[in-house]
Tab-separated table of C-alpha atoms in Angstrom:
chain	number	residue	atom	x	y	z
A	775	MET	CA	-0.154	0.188	-0.245
A	776	SER	CA	1.203	3.463	-0.806
A	777	ILE	CA	0.225	6.504	1.322
A	778	LEU	CA	0.573	10.097	0.624
A	779	SER	CA	-0.039	12.942	3.131
A	780	ILE	CA	0.205	16.559	3.680
A	781	PRO	CA	2.120	18.013	5.461
A	782	GLY	CA	5.106	15.342	6.644
A	783	LEU	CA	4.835	14.234	3.200
A	784	SER	CA	5.872	10.497	3.184
A	785	VAL	CA	5.779	7.547	1.256
A	786	ILE	CA	5.156	3.857	2.786
A	787	HIS	CA	6.677	0.962	0.520
A	788	LYS	CA	4.666	-1.839	0.127
A	789	ASN	CA	7.419	-4.195	0.140
A	790	SER	CA	9.788	-2.345	2.829
A	791	MET	CA	7.556	-0.766	4.889
A	792	THR	CA	10.329	2.024	5.378
A	793	MET	CA	9.039	5.666	5.489
A	794	ALA	CA	11.061	7.764	2.903
A	795	PRO	CA	10.169	11.914	2.773
A	796	LEU	CA	7.952	13.228	-0.349
A	797	ALA	CA	8.429	16.783	-1.501
A	798	LEU	CA	4.997	17.996	-3.026
A	799	SER	CA	4.561	21.338	-4.513
A	800	PRO	CA	2.107	24.064	-2.583
A	801	ILE	CA	-0.527	23.887	-5.179
A	802	SER	CA	-0.827	20.299	-5.083
A	803	SER	CA	-4.527	20.000	-4.155
A	804	LEU	CA	-4.939	16.341	-4.713
A	805	LEU	CA	-3.756	13.022	-2.976
A	806	LEU	CA	-3.892	9.667	-4.107
A	807	PHE	CA	-4.648	6.954	-1.906
A	808	LYS	CA	-4.358	3.969	-3.946
A	809	SER	CA	-4.637	-0.116	-2.213
A	810	GLY	CA	-3.174	-2.438	-4.123
A	811	SER	CA	-2.637	-4.855	-2.041
A	812	GLY	CA	-5.791	-4.975	-0.025
A	813	PRO	CA	-9.363	-7.360	-0.374
A	814	THR	CA	-11.136	-4.986	-2.732
A	815	GLY	CA	-8.550	-3.434	-4.761
A	816	SER	CA	-10.715	-0.004	-5.038
A	817	LYS	CA	-9.164	3.155	-5.485
A	818	SER	CA	-9.861	6.570	-2.624
A	819	TYR	CA	-9.426	9.954	-2.918
A	820	ALA	CA	-8.429	12.907	-0.804
A	821	THR	CA	-8.227	16.587	-1.592
A	822	THR	CA	-6.344	18.808	0.525
A	823	THR	CA	-6.084	22.913	-0.319
A	824	THR	CA	-2.994	25.300	-0.839
A	825	GLN	CA	-4.624	27.660	2.111
A	826	ASP	CA	-3.833	24.707	4.418
A	827	VAL	CA	-0.043	24.251	3.012
A	828	THR	CA	0.834	27.752	3.025
A	829	LYS	CA	-0.580	28.063	6.327
A	830	ASN	CA	1.438	25.495	7.616
A	831	ILE	CA	4.583	26.679	6.067
A	832	LYS	CA	3.818	30.065	7.718
A	833	GLY	CA	3.768	28.535	10.938
A	834	LYS	CA	7.244	26.894	10.382
A	835	LYS	CA	8.804	30.239	9.660
A	836	LYS	CA	6.876	32.319	12.541
A	837	PHE	CA	8.780	29.411	15.024
A	838	LYS	CA	11.840	29.909	13.627
A	839	LYS	CA	11.894	33.208	13.923
A	840	GLU	CA	10.559	33.049	17.393
A	841	SER	CA	13.262	30.452	18.066
A	842	LYS	CA	16.183	32.766	17.079
A	843	GLN	CA	15.469	35.810	19.581
A	844	GLN	CA	17.571	35.459	22.229
A	845	ARG	CA	18.755	37.559	25.041
A	846	VAL	CA	21.567	40.374	23.917
A	847	THR	CA	24.057	41.048	26.939
A	848	VAL	CA	27.537	42.847	26.400
A	849	LYS	CA	29.515	39.439	27.096
A	850	PRO	CA	28.473	36.142	25.439
A	851	LEU	CA	25.520	34.895	27.003
A	852	ASN	CA	27.234	31.669	28.592
A	853	SER	CA	30.853	33.348	29.898
A	854	ARG	CA	31.248	33.476	33.002
A	855	LYS	CA	31.021	37.395	33.756
A	856	THR	CA	27.306	37.178	32.549
A	857	PHE	CA	26.915	34.443	35.084
A	858	LEU	CA	28.026	36.100	37.757
A	859	ILE	CA	26.398	39.500	37.288
A	860	ASP	CA	23.429	37.547	36.722
A	861	TYR	CA	23.894	35.876	40.323
A	862	TYR	CA	24.607	38.582	41.949
A	863	LYS	CA	21.374	40.252	40.960
A	864	HIS	CA	19.740	36.897	42.210
A	865	LEU	CA	21.792	37.677	45.449
A	866	MET	CA	20.547	40.744	46.286
A	867	GLU	CA	17.152	40.934	45.389
A	868	SER	CA	15.956	37.198	47.099
A	869	ASN	CA	17.602	38.619	50.587
A	870	SER	CA	16.269	40.678	53.226
A	871	VAL	CA	19.732	41.194	54.441
A	872	ILE	CA	23.313	41.462	52.596
A	873	LEU	CA	26.253	42.189	55.064
A	874	PHE	CA	29.314	42.955	52.788
A	875	LEU	CA	32.714	41.813	54.684
A	876	HIS	CA	36.734	42.759	54.046
A	877	TYR	CA	37.669	38.918	53.559
A	878	ASN	CA	41.530	38.794	53.795
A	879	ASN	CA	43.751	36.160	54.097
A	880	LEU	CA	41.963	33.275	55.587
A	881	LEU	CA	43.324	29.847	55.342
A	882	LYS	CA	41.380	26.801	54.174
A	883	GLN	CA	40.584	25.571	57.338
A	884	GLU	CA	39.562	29.065	59.138
A	885	ASP	CA	37.483	29.723	55.700
A	886	HIS	CA	35.584	26.394	56.254
A	887	PHE	CA	35.111	27.088	60.354
A	888	PHE	CA	33.852	30.639	59.510
A	889	ARG	CA	31.091	29.427	57.061
A	890	ALA	CA	30.197	26.432	59.051
A	891	GLN	CA	29.760	29.178	61.651
A	892	VAL	CA	27.725	31.768	59.732
A	893	LYS	CA	25.578	28.823	58.451
A	894	GLN	CA	24.672	28.151	62.394
A	895	THR	CA	23.177	31.945	62.433
A	896	GLY	CA	20.982	31.410	59.421
A	897	GLY	CA	23.251	33.547	56.924
A	898	THR	CA	25.384	32.273	53.971
A	899	LEU	CA	28.855	33.293	53.253
A	900	THR	CA	29.983	34.042	49.459
A	901	LYS	CA	33.155	35.352	48.383
A	902	ILE	CA	32.768	38.377	45.510
A	903	ARG	CA	34.487	39.814	42.659
A	904	ASN	CA	34.559	43.365	43.166
A	905	ARG	CA	34.718	44.502	39.645
A	906	LEU	CA	31.913	42.745	38.452
A	907	PHE	CA	29.863	43.153	41.251
A	908	GLN	CA	30.035	47.263	40.979
A	909	VAL	CA	28.959	46.637	37.314
A	910	TYR	CA	26.290	45.168	39.038
A	911	LEU	CA	25.313	47.654	41.179
A	912	LYS	CA	25.772	50.592	38.659
A	913	ASN	CA	23.284	48.669	36.213
A	914	SER	CA	21.066	47.538	39.208
A	915	LYS	CA	18.147	49.351	38.334
A	916	ARG	CA	18.283	48.463	34.488
A	917	GLU	CA	15.364	44.883	33.875
A	918	ASP	CA	18.844	43.530	32.477
A	919	PRO	CA	22.127	44.623	34.157
A	920	CYS	CA	23.987	41.971	31.334
A	921	ALA	CA	22.201	43.628	28.469
A	922	PRO	CA	23.837	46.810	26.178
A	923	LEU	CA	23.805	50.350	27.676
A	924	ASN	CA	22.943	51.399	23.946
A	925	GLY	CA	24.305	54.960	24.771
A	926	ASP	CA	21.774	55.823	27.313
A	927	LYS	CA	23.603	56.512	30.730
A	928	CYS	CA	20.961	57.846	32.455
A	929	GLN	CA	20.018	54.334	33.526
A	930	LEU	CA	23.550	54.315	35.617
A	931	LEU	CA	23.722	54.262	38.789
A	932	THR	CA	27.253	56.124	39.048
A	933	ASN	CA	26.654	57.178	42.342
A	934	HIS	CA	25.586	53.850	44.315
A	935	PRO	CA	26.162	54.377	48.490
A	936	LEU	CA	27.502	50.933	48.506
A	937	LEU	CA	30.689	51.726	45.306
A	938	PRO	CA	33.005	52.646	47.753
A	939	ILE	CA	32.913	49.570	50.420
A	940	PHE	CA	34.396	47.208	47.559
A	941	LYS	CA	38.428	48.214	48.075
A	942	GLY	CA	40.303	45.091	48.115
A	943	PRO	CA	39.135	41.272	48.698
A	944	THR	CA	35.209	41.258	49.486
A	945	ALA	CA	32.744	38.806	50.623
A	946	ALA	CA	28.684	38.654	51.760
A	947	ILE	CA	26.637	37.190	54.062
A	948	THR	CA	22.978	36.859	52.842
A	949	PHE	CA	20.347	36.173	55.540
A	950	LYS	CA	16.973	35.587	53.685
A	951	GLU	CA	14.564	37.114	56.581
A	952	SER	CA	15.474	40.285	58.572
A	953	ILE	CA	15.716	39.140	61.952
A	954	PRO	CA	18.418	41.849	64.082
A	955	VAL	CA	19.169	39.090	66.594
A	956	ASN	CA	20.834	36.674	63.980
A	957	ILE	CA	23.111	39.388	63.066
A	958	LEU	CA	23.758	39.849	66.794
A	959	LYS	CA	24.873	36.454	66.738
A	960	LEU	CA	27.006	37.313	63.563
A	961	SER	CA	29.062	39.913	65.019
A	962	LYS	CA	29.522	37.796	67.980
A	963	VAL	CA	30.963	35.038	65.694
A	964	LEU	CA	33.238	37.688	63.750
A	965	GLU	CA	34.931	39.279	66.821
A	966	LYS	CA	37.502	36.669	66.404
A	967	ALA	CA	38.485	37.202	63.242
A	968	LYS	CA	37.879	41.025	63.099
A	969	SER	CA	40.858	41.161	65.939
A	970	GLN	CA	42.834	39.743	63.154
A	971	ASP	CA	42.003	41.752	60.298
A	972	LYS	CA	40.631	38.710	58.601
A	973	LEU	CA	36.650	39.323	58.473
A	974	PHE	CA	34.979	42.020	59.496
A	975	ILE	CA	31.341	43.985	58.061
A	976	ILE	CA	32.225	46.915	56.083
A	977	GLY	CA	28.482	47.883	55.222
A	978	ALA	CA	25.092	45.871	54.171
A	979	GLN	CA	21.751	46.116	52.755
A	980	ILE	CA	18.791	45.442	54.876
A	981	ASP	CA	15.376	45.552	53.067
A	982	GLY	CA	16.222	47.756	50.302
A	983	GLN	CA	18.151	50.152	52.294
A	984	THR	CA	21.932	50.780	52.593
A	985	PHE	CA	22.657	50.654	55.987
A	986	THR	CA	26.544	51.899	57.753
A	987	LEU	CA	28.489	50.484	60.494
A	988	LYS	CA	26.670	52.562	63.224
A	989	ASP	CA	23.375	51.831	61.338
A	990	ILE	CA	24.010	48.093	61.750
A	991	LYS	CA	24.971	47.813	65.545
A	992	ASP	CA	21.447	49.999	65.936
A	993	TYR	CA	19.999	47.418	64.036
A	994	GLN	CA	21.758	44.257	65.678
A	995	MET	CA	19.941	45.376	69.026
A	996	LEU	CA	16.364	46.060	67.824
A	997	PRO	CA	13.544	43.212	68.671
A	998	SER	CA	12.627	41.239	66.481
A	999	LYS	CA	9.681	41.782	63.918
A	1000	GLU	CA	7.225	39.079	65.764
A	1001	GLN	CA	8.298	40.644	69.175
A	1002	LEU	CA	7.686	44.244	67.585
A	1003	ASN	CA	4.183	42.696	66.775
A	1004	VAL	CA	3.147	41.006	69.993
A	1005	GLN	CA	3.744	44.580	71.562
A	1006	LEU	CA	1.739	46.555	68.988
A	1007	VAL	CA	-1.018	43.667	69.537
A	1008	GLN	CA	-0.921	44.320	73.469
A	1009	ILE	CA	-0.816	47.987	72.444
A	1010	LEU	CA	-4.501	47.780	70.525
A	1011	GLN	CA	-5.603	45.407	73.179
A	1012	SER	CA	-5.256	47.988	75.714
A	1013	LEU	CA	-6.858	50.824	73.918
A	1014	SER	CA	-9.399	48.506	72.742
A	1015	GLY	CA	-10.254	46.714	76.100
A	1016	VAL	CA	-11.107	48.369	79.443
A	1017	SER	CA	-9.981	51.726	78.949
A	1018	LEU	CA	-11.626	52.468	75.508
A	1019	VAL	CA	-14.761	51.617	76.773
A	1020	GLN	CA	-13.931	53.353	79.874
A	1021	LEU	CA	-13.720	56.392	78.122
A	1022	LEU	CA	-16.129	56.037	75.703
A	1023	GLN	CA	-19.086	55.770	78.523
A	1024	SER	CA	-17.309	58.519	81.048
A	1025	ALA	CA	-18.764	60.980	78.418
A	1026	PRO	CA	-22.491	59.585	78.558
A	1027	VAL	CA	-21.856	59.327	82.355
A	1028	GLY	CA	-20.712	62.822	82.979
A	1029	LEU	CA	-23.118	64.340	80.521
A	1030	VAL	CA	-26.217	62.609	82.670
A	1031	SER	CA	-24.942	63.481	85.929
A	1032	ASN	CA	-24.666	67.904	84.424
A	1033	LEU	CA	-28.119	67.297	83.503
A	1034	GLU	CA	-29.306	65.878	86.726
A	1035	SER	CA	-27.879	68.385	88.229
A	1036	HIS	CA	-29.125	71.023	86.445
A	1037	VAL	CA	-32.858	69.669	86.679
A	1038	ASN	CA	-32.516	69.346	90.925
A	1039	ASN	CA	-31.260	72.772	90.809
A	1040	LYS	CA	-34.045	74.469	88.558
A	1041	PRO	CA	-37.065	76.470	90.487
A	1042	SER	CA	-40.070	75.036	90.273
A	1043	SER	CA	-42.931	76.590	88.385
A	1044	SER	CA	-45.440	76.824	91.752
A	1045	SER	CA	-42.654	78.498	93.864
A	1046	GLU	CA	-42.337	81.036	91.463
A	1047	GLY	CA	-45.876	81.583	91.333
A	1048	LYS	CA	-46.260	82.940	94.876
A	1049	PRO	CA	-46.216	86.822	96.258
């Protein structure tokens, strides 16, 4: 049996039962299905229009055109520089707390020790490349920091407040949630390394805001968000409870007492009529 079909034109040979591609012109509008080995030996016909074939060809061209549209970057898409800038973007946007540290001459054992200590506080230590991180900071407000600038330098943040701190080897410690007590624990962990000028905090970004060293010290002494929420609930309960009821009741009670005193002090009409 020989079969012709559109699209994906192919022929099945009755002897070898193998498929071979068959190219037909788009103007072909009639396909013949001939059964030579069937029990009846009859012929059947099927028709197709050139519009269907043209539509299929246009669909394939459109798919090829969309597949060719790729992300445009300054450096090659699969280069390490593009990867690192994308990673720094993820680092800054997916963490509430990012502490930047001076990372100086740590031995391998010291590095492993402090990484484990940082992990116990809920953080993650990552060494960063200053120049590439500065590139990200300058392009951090753009949708794609790796894309060409196309001459519009107004999009660059050349005065980003974190830019000046990147001098010498730098690392970042990130926390998913902004919990001040974790920063306090981390500060205690880093005290030993700080005394040797090996690992100490130089700046931070917390909840999207740039923090100085003084800001970090003040922040780590704050209560956590959960504690603040509990305190707020207690204040609201005190205001909405007995105190608020007493405050609302005091006004009508005072009004009633004033009216009663006024009625009691008012002279009667009979006494007013006597000579």
